[in-house]
Coordinates of C-alpha atoms in Angstrom, one line a residue:
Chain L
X1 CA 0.0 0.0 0.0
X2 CA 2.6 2.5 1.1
X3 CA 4.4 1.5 -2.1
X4 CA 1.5 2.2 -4.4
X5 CA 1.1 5.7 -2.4
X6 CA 4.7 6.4 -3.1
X7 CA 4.7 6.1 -6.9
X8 CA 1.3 7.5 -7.7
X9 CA -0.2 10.3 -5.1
X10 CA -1.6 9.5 -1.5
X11 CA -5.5 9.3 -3.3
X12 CA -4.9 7.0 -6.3
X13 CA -2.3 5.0 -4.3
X14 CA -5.3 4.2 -1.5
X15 CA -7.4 3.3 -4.7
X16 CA -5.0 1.4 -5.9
X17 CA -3.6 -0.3 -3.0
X18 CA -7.3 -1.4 -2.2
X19 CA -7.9 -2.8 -5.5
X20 CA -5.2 -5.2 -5.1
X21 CA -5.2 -5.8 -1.8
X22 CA -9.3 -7.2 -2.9
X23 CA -7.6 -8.9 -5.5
X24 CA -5.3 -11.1 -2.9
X25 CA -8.0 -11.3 -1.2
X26 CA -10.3 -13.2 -3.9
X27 CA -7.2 -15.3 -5.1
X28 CA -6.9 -16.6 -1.6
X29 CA -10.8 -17.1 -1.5
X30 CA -10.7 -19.2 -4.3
X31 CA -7.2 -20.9 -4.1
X32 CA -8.5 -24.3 -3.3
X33 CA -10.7 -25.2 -5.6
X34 CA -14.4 -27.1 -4.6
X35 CA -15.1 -29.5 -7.0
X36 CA -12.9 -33.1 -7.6
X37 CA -12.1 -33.4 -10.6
X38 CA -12.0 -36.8 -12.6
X39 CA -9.2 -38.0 -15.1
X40 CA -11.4 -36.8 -17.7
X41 CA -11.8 -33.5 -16.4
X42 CA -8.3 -33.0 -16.0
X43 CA -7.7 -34.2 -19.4
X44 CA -9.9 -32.2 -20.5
X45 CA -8.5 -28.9 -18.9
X46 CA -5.2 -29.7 -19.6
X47 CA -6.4 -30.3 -23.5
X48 CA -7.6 -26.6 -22.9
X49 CA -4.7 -25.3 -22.0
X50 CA -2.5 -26.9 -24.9
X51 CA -5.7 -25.0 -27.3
X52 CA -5.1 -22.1 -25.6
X53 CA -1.7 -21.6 -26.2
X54 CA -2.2 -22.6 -29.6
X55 CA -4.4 -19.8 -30.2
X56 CA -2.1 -17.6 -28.4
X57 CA 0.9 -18.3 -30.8
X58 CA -1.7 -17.8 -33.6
X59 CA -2.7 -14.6 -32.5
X60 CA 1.4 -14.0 -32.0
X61 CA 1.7 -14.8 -35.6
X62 CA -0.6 -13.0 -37.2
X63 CA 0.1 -9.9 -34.9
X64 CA 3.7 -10.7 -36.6
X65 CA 2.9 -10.8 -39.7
X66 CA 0.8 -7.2 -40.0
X67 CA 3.6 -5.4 -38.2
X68 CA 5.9 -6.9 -40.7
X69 CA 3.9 -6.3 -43.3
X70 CA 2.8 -9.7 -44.8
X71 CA -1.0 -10.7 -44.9
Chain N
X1 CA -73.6 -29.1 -17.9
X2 CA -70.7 -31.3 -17.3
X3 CA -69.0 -30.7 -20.9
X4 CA -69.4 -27.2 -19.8
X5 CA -68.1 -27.8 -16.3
X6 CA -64.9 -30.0 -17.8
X7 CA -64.4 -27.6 -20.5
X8 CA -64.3 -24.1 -17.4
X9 CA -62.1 -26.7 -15.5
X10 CA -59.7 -27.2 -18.4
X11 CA -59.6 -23.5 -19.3
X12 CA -59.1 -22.3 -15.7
X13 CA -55.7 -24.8 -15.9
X14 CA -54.3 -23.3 -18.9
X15 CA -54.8 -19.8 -18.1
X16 CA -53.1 -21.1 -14.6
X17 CA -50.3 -22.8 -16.7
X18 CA -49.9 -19.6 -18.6
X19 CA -49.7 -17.0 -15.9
X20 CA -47.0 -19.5 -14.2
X21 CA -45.2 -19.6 -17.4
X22 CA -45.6 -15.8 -17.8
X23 CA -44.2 -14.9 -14.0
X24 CA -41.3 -17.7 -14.8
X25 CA -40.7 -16.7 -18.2
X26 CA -37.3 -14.7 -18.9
X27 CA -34.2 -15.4 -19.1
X28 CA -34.0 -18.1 -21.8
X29 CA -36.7 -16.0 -23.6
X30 CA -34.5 -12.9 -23.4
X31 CA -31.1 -14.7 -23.6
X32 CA -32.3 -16.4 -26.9
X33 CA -33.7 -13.6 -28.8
X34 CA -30.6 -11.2 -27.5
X35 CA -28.7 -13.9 -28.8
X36 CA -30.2 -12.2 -32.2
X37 CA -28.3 -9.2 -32.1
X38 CA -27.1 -6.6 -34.5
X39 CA -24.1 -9.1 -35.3
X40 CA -26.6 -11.9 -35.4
X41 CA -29.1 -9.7 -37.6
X42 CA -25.9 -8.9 -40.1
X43 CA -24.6 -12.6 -40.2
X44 CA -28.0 -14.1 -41.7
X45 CA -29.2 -11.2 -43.7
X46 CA -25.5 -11.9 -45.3
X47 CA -26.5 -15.6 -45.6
X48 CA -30.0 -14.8 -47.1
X49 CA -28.3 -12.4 -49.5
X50 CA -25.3 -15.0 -50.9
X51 CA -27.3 -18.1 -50.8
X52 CA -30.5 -17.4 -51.1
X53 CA -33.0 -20.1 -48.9
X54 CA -30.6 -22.9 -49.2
X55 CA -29.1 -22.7 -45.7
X56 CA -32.4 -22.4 -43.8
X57 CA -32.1 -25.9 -43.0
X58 CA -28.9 -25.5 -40.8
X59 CA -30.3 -22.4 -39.3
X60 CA -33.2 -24.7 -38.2
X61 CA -30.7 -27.3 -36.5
X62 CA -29.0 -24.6 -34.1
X63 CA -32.5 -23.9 -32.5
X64 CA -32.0 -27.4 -30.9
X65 CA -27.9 -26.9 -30.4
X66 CA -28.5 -23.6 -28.4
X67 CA -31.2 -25.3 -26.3
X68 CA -29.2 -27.7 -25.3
X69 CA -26.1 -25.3 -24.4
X70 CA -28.4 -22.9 -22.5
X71 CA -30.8 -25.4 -20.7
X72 CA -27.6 -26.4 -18.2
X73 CA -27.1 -22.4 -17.5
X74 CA -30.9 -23.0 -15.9
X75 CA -29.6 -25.9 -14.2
X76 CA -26.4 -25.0 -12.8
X77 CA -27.8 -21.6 -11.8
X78 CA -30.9 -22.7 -10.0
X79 CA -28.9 -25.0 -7.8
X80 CA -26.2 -23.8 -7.0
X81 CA -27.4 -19.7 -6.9
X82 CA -24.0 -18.7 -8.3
X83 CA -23.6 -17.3 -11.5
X84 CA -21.2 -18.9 -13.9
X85 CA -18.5 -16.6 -13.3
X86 CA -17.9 -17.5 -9.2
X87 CA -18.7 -20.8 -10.2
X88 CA -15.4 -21.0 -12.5
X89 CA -13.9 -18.9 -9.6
X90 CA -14.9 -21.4 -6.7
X91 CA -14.7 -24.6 -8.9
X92 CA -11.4 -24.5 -10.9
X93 CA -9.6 -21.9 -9.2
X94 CA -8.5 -18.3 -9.6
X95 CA -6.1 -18.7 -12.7
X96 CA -9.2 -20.1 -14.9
X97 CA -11.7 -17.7 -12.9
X98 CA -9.4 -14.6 -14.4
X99 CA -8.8 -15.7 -17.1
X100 CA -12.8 -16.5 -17.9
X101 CA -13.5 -13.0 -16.0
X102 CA -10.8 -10.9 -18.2
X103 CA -11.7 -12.5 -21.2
X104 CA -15.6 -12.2 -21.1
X105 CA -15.4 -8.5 -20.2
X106 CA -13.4 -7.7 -23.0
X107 CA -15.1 -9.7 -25.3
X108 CA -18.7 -8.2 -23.7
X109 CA -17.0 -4.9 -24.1
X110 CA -16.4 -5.4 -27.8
X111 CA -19.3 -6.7 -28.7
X112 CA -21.0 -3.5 -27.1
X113 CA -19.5 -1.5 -29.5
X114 CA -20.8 -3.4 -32.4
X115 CA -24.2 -3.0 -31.4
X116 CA -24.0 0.4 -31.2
X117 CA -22.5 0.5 -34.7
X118 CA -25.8 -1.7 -35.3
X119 CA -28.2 1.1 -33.6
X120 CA -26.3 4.2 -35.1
X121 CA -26.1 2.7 -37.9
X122 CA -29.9 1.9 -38.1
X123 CA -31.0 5.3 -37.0
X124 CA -29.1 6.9 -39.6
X125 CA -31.7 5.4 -42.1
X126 CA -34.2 7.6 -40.3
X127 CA -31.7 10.4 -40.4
X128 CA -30.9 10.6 -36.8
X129 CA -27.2 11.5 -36.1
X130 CA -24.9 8.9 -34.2
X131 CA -24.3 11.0 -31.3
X132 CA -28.3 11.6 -30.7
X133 CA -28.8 7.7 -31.0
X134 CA -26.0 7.0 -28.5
X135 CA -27.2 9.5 -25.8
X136 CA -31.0 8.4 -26.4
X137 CA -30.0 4.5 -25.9
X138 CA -28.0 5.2 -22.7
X139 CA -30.4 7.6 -21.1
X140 CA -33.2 5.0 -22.1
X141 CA -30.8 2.0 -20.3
X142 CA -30.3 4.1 -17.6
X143 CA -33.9 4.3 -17.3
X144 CA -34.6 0.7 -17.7
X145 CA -31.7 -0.5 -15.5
X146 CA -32.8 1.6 -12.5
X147 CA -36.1 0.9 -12.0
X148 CA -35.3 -1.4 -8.9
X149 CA -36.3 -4.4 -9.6
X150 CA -34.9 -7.4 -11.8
X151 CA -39.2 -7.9 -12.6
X152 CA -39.4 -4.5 -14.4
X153 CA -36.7 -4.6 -16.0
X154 CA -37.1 -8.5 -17.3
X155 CA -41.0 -7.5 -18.3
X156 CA -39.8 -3.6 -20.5
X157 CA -37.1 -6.3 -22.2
X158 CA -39.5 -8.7 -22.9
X159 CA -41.3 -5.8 -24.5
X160 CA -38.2 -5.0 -26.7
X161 CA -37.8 -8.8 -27.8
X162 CA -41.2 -8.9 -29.3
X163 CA -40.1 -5.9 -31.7
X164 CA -37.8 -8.6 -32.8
X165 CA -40.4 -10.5 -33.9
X166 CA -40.3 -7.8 -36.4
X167 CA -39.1 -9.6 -39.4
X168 CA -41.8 -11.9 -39.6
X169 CA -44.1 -9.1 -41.0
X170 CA -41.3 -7.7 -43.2
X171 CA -41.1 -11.3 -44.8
X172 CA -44.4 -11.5 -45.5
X173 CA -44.1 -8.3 -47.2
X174 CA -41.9 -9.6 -49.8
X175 CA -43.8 -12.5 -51.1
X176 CA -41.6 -15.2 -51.0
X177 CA -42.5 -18.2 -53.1
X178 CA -43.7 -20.3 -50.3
X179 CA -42.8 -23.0 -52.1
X180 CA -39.4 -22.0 -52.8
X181 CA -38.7 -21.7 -49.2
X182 CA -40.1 -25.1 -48.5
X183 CA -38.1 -26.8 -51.2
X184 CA -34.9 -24.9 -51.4
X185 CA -35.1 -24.0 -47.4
X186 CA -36.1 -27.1 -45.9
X187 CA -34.7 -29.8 -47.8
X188 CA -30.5 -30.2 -46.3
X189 CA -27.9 -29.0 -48.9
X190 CA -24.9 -26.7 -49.7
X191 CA -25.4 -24.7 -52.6
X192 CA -22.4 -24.4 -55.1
X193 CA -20.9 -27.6 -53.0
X194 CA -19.0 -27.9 -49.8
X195 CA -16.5 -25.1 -50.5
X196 CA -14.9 -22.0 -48.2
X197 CA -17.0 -19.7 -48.6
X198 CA -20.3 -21.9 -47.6
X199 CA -18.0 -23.7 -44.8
X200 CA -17.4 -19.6 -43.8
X201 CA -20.8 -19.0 -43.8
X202 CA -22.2 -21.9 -41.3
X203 CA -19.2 -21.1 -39.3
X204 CA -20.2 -17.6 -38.8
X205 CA -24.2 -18.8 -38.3
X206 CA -22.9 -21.2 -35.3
X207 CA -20.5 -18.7 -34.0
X208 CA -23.8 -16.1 -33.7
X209 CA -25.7 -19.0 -32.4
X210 CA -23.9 -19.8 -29.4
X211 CA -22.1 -16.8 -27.6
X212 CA -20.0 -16.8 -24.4
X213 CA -21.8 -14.1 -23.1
X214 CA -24.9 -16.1 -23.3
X215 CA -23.8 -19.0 -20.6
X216 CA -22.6 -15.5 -18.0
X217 CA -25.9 -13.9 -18.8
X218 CA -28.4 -16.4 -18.6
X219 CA -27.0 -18.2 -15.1
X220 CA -26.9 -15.1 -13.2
X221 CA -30.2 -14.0 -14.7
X222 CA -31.6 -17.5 -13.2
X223 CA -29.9 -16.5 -10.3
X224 CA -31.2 -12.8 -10.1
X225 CA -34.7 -14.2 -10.8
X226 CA -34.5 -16.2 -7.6
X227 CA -35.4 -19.5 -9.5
X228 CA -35.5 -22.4 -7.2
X229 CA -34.7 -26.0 -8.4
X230 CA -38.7 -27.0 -8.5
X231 CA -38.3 -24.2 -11.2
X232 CA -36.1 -26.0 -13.3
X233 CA -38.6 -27.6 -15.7
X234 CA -40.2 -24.0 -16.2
X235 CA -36.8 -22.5 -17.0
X236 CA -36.1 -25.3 -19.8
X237 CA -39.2 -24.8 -21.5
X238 CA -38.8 -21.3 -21.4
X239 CA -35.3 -22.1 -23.2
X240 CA -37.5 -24.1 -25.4
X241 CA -40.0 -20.9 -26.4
X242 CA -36.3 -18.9 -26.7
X243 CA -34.6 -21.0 -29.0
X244 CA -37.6 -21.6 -31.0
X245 CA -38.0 -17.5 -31.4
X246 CA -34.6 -17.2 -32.1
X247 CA -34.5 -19.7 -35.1
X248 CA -37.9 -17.8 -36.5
X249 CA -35.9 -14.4 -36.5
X250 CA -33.0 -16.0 -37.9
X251 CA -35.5 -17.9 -40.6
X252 CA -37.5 -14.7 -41.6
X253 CA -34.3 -12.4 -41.8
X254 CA -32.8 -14.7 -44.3
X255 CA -36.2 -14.9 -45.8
X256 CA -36.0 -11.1 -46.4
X257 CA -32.8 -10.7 -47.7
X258 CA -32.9 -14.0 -49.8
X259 CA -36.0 -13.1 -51.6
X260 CA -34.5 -8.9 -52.3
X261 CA -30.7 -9.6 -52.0
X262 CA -30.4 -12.5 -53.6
X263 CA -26.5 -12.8 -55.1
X264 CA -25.4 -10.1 -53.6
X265 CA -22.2 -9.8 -51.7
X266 CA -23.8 -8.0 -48.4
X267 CA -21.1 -7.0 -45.4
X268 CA -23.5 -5.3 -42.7
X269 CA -27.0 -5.5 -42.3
X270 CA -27.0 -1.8 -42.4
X271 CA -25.8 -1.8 -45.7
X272 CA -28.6 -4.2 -46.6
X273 CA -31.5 -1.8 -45.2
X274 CA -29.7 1.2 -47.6
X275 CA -30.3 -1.5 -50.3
X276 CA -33.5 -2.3 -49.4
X277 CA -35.1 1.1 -49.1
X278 CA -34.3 2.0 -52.6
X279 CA -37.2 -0.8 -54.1
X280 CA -38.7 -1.3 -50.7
X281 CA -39.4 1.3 -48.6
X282 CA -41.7 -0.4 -45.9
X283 CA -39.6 -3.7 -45.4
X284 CA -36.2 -1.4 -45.2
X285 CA -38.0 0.6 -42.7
X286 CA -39.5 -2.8 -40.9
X287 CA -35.8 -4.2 -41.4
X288 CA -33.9 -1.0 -39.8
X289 CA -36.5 -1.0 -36.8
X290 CA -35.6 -5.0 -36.2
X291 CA -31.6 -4.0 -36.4
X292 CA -31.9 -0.9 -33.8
X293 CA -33.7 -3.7 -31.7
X294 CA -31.4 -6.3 -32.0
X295 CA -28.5 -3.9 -30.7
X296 CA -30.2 -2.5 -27.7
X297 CA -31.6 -5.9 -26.6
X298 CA -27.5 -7.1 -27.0
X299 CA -26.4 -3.9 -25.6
X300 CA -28.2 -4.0 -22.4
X301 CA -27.8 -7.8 -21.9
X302 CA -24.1 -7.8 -22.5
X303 CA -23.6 -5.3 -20.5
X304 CA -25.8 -6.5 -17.8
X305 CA -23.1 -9.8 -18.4
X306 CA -20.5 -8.3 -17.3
X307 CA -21.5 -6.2 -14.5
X308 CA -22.7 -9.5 -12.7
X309 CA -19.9 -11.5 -13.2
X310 CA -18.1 -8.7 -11.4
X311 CA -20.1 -8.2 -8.6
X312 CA -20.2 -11.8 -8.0
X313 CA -16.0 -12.4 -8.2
X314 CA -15.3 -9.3 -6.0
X315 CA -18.4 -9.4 -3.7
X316 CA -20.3 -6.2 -4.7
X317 CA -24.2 -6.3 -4.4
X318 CA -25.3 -7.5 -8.2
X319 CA -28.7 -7.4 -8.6
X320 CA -31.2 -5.4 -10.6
X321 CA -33.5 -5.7 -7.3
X322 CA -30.8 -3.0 -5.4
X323 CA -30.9 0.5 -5.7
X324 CA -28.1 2.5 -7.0
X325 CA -26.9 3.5 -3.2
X326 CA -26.8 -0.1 -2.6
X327 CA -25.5 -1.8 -5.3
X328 CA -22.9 1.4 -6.3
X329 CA -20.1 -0.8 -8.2
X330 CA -22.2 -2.9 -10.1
X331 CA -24.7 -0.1 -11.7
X332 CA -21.5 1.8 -12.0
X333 CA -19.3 -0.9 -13.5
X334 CA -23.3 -1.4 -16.4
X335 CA -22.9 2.0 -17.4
X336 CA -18.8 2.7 -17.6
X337 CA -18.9 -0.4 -19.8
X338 CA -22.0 0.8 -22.2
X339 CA -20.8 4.9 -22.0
X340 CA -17.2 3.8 -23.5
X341 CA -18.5 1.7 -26.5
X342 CA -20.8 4.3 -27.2
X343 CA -18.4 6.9 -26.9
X344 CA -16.3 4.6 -29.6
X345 CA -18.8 4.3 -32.4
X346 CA -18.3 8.5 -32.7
X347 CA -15.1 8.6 -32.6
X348 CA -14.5 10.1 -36.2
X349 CA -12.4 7.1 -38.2
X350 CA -12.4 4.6 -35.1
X351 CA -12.0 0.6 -37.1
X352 CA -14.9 -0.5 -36.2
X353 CA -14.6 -3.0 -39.1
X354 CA -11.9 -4.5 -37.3
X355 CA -13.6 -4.5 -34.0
X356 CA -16.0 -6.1 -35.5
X357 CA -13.1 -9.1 -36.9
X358 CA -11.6 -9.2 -33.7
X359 CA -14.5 -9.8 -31.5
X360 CA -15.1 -13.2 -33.5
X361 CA -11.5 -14.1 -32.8
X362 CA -11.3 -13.3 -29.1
X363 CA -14.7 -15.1 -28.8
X364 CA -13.0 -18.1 -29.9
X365 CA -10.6 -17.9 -26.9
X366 CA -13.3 -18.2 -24.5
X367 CA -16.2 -20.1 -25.6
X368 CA -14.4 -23.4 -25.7
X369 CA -13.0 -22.7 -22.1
X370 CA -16.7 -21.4 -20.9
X371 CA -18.4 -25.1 -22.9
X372 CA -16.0 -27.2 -21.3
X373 CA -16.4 -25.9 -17.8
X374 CA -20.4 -26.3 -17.6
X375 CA -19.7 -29.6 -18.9
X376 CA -17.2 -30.3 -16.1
X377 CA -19.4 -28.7 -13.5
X378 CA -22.5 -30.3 -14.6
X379 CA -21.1 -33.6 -14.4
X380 CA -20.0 -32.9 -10.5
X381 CA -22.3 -34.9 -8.3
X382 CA -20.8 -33.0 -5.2
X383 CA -22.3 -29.6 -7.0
X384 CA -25.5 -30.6 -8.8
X385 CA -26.7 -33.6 -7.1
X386 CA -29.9 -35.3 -8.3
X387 CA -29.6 -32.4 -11.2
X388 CA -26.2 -33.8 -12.5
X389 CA -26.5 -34.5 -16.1
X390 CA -27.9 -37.9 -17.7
X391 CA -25.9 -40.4 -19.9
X392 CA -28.5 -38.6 -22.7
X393 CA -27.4 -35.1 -21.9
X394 CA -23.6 -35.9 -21.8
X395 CA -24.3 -37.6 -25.2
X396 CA -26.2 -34.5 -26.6
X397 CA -24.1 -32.0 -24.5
X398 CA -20.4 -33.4 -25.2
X399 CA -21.1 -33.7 -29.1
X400 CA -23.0 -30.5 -29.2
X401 CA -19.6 -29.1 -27.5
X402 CA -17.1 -30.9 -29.4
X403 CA -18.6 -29.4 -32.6
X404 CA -18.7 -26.0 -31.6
X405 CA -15.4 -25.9 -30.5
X406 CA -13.9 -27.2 -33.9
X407 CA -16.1 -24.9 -35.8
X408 CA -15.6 -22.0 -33.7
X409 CA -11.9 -22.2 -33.9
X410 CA -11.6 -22.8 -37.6
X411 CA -14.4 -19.7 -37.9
X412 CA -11.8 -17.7 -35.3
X413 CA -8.8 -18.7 -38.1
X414 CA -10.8 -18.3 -40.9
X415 CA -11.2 -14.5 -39.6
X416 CA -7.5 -14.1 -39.2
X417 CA -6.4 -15.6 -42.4
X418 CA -8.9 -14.9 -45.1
X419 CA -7.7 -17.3 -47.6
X420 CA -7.0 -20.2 -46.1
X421 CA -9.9 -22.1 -46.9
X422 CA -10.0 -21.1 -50.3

């Protein structure tokens, strides 16, 4: 907090400092998560994640490509 | 006397089935025919216009697909009274919760701003400058929004959905060979053969079909509505009635435009109205109402999205049945979110055309992740209980899923590189 009111002015540095002190404060809410998961859930998220990336390094590309001026 | 008596008994139960139906009625209805928005309005008055009826077959089959998506929103929302944000939060963790949080709001945020190129855009036909139509929509949100109670506003947007209904009349207008519907329309094939462009085409109808807002809006609507679980059966056939709307709009608006546009390459549906006004004025007018409609009915629902998925990760009050002074962040958080995309649309030279691109590409990155999650949490006997899905619904569910995933993603490519499929 006194960080945060350091770099950007006593007001927005409160703002600030609260927004992420909420934010630790849902990540630790949540950091176990409820439900069991079965080995074709977890295949399932893990397949996500791989799809995910993919898209990712698509996105990457084509990003990539217009700043270097292909198509 | 006692036909008379059974016929008052049996009349008595269907005006009592009715009025249950009518207080239940909502958020499928509303989901489903926002689901029709100004995207949705541009995507099949651009298949009516290339292939004519031919496709009104496949527009026919994702009725059925988006029922089956939707009905486990109902579901999951009635029994577990989360919406489908916390429940990613609480199930799988924070690093899927933001990333399903992040995601949706810009996507939601996006998708704002293409139906208020959708409204503008409409009211333009009427001569009404961008910046009035903007200020009018928000101050008539704003109005909407704060009435105080989710009832009021569910019952005015129910209002606005029946405009959508719109088209139907418009079709009519045109006099469509009835027969040339049935036979062409009806009757499964791909005109021309299974090439890019057609493969493009259903890609973008499924894509308009099925929306990730649609799962965040419809669960926390359940949840806003206070459904119980007894409610469930109510809230599926109230899917039902939406999806079955939904498909009719989608039928009549390619109906329209396949009957006057007929080969021609359209790109908006605004610049299908500009068409259409020149031979018909009273179907382009009829056509322009139904495409200010579908925008403020995807406006105010997406917006609505995103604001409860907010207030339900970071504990603010998030319902419609709160005052301002008591649910500040979440009204606030409804009206930053529509003031900015409306404030984009008039910004002189702003690419909305590639808004409009990218929102189909980032959509890609989160429906799969928001599918495969209700499917996940749907089959947790721990969360849903006797509600867990069936053998049938996993069947239904996971192929329904499986589909849209591969379509969406080669629809998301497709957007990024033009000619890859030819």
């Amino acid at each position: 907090m006194a960080v945060m009111e350091r770099v950007f002015g006593e007001r927005i540095g409160s703002i600030l400092g609260e927004f992420t002190g909420k934010i630790r404060q849902i990540n630790q809410k949540y950091a176990k998560p409820t439900i069991t998961l079965s080995r074709g859930a977890k295949f399932s998220l893990l397949a996500l994640e791989i799809y995910l990336i993919f898209l990712v390094a698509l996105l990457a590309y084509k990003f990539w490509t217009i700043i270097t001026g292909g198509t | 006397m006692d036909l008379l008596s059974k016929f008052y008994f049996n009349y008595s139960k269907l005006i009592k089935t009715i009025k249950i139906y009518l207080l239940l009625a909502g958020p499928g209805l509303i989901v489903m025919i926002a689901d029709n928005d100004a995207g949705g309005i541009t995507t099949y008055a651009a298949t009516g216009a290339k292939f004519g009826y031919s496709l009104i077959w496949f527009l026919v089959l994702l009725g059925p697909v988006a029922y089956f998506v939707q009905e486990m929103t109902v579901r999951l929302g009635a029994v577990t009274k989360h919406g489908h944000a916390e429940a990613i939060f609480s199930a799988f963790g924070p690093f899927w919760g933001w990333f399903s949080l992040l995601d949706l709001t810009i996507i939601n945020w996006l998708t704002i701003v293409t139906e208020f190129i959708g409204m503008t855009a409409a009211m333009s036909i009427f001569g009404v400058p961008p910046v009035i139509t903007v200020i009018v929509v928000i101050i008539v949100m704003f109005g909407i929004v704060l009435s105080g109670r989710y009832w009021t506003w569910e019952k005015i947007t129910m209002a606005f959905c029946l405009v959508n209904l719109i088209y139907i009349p418009a079709a009519f207008l045109v006099h469509p060979s009835v027969g040339d519907v049935l036979r062409f329309g009806l009757v499964p094939n791909f005109p021309g053969g299974f090439n890019g462009t057609l493969f493009f085409f259903m890609m973008a109808n499924i894509g308009t079909t099925i929306a990730p807002w649609m799962i965040f809006f419809q669960q926390s609507a359940v949840v806003d509505k206070q459904m119980k679980e007894k409610d469930i059966p109510w809230g599926k056939f109230d899917t039902i009635v939406g999806a079955l709307f939904t498909i009719i709009v989608a039928v009549f608006v390619v109906i329209v435009t396949g009957t006057l546009l007929y080969g021609m390459e359209i790109q908006s549906a605004a610049q299908a109205v500009h068409v259409i006004m020149g031979t018909h004025q009273w179907v382009g007018t009829l056509v322009a109402i139904g495409l200010f409609d579908a925008g403020f009915l995807g406006a105010i629902c997406i917006a609505l999205t995103s604001s409860w998925a907010f207030g339900e990760v970071f504990g603010w009050a998030h319902s419609l049945n709160y005052k301002v002074k008591e649910a500040f962040w979440f009204y606030v958080f409804f009206f930053f979110g529509l003031i900015t995309a409306g404030c984009v649309v008039l910004i002189p030279g702003a690419p909305l055309v590639l808004i409009t691109l990218f929102v189909q590409v980032v959509a890609v990155t989160l429906l799969p992740a928001a599918l495969v999650f209700l499917i996940i949490l749907l089959n947790s006997e721990e969360i849903m209980g006797k509600y867990k899905n069936t053998l049938f619904d996993n069947i239904a569910n996971i192929s329904i899923v499986v589909c849209i995933i591969v379509l969406s993603t080669l629809y998301g490519i497709s957007t990024l590189f033009p000619n890859l499929f030819g």
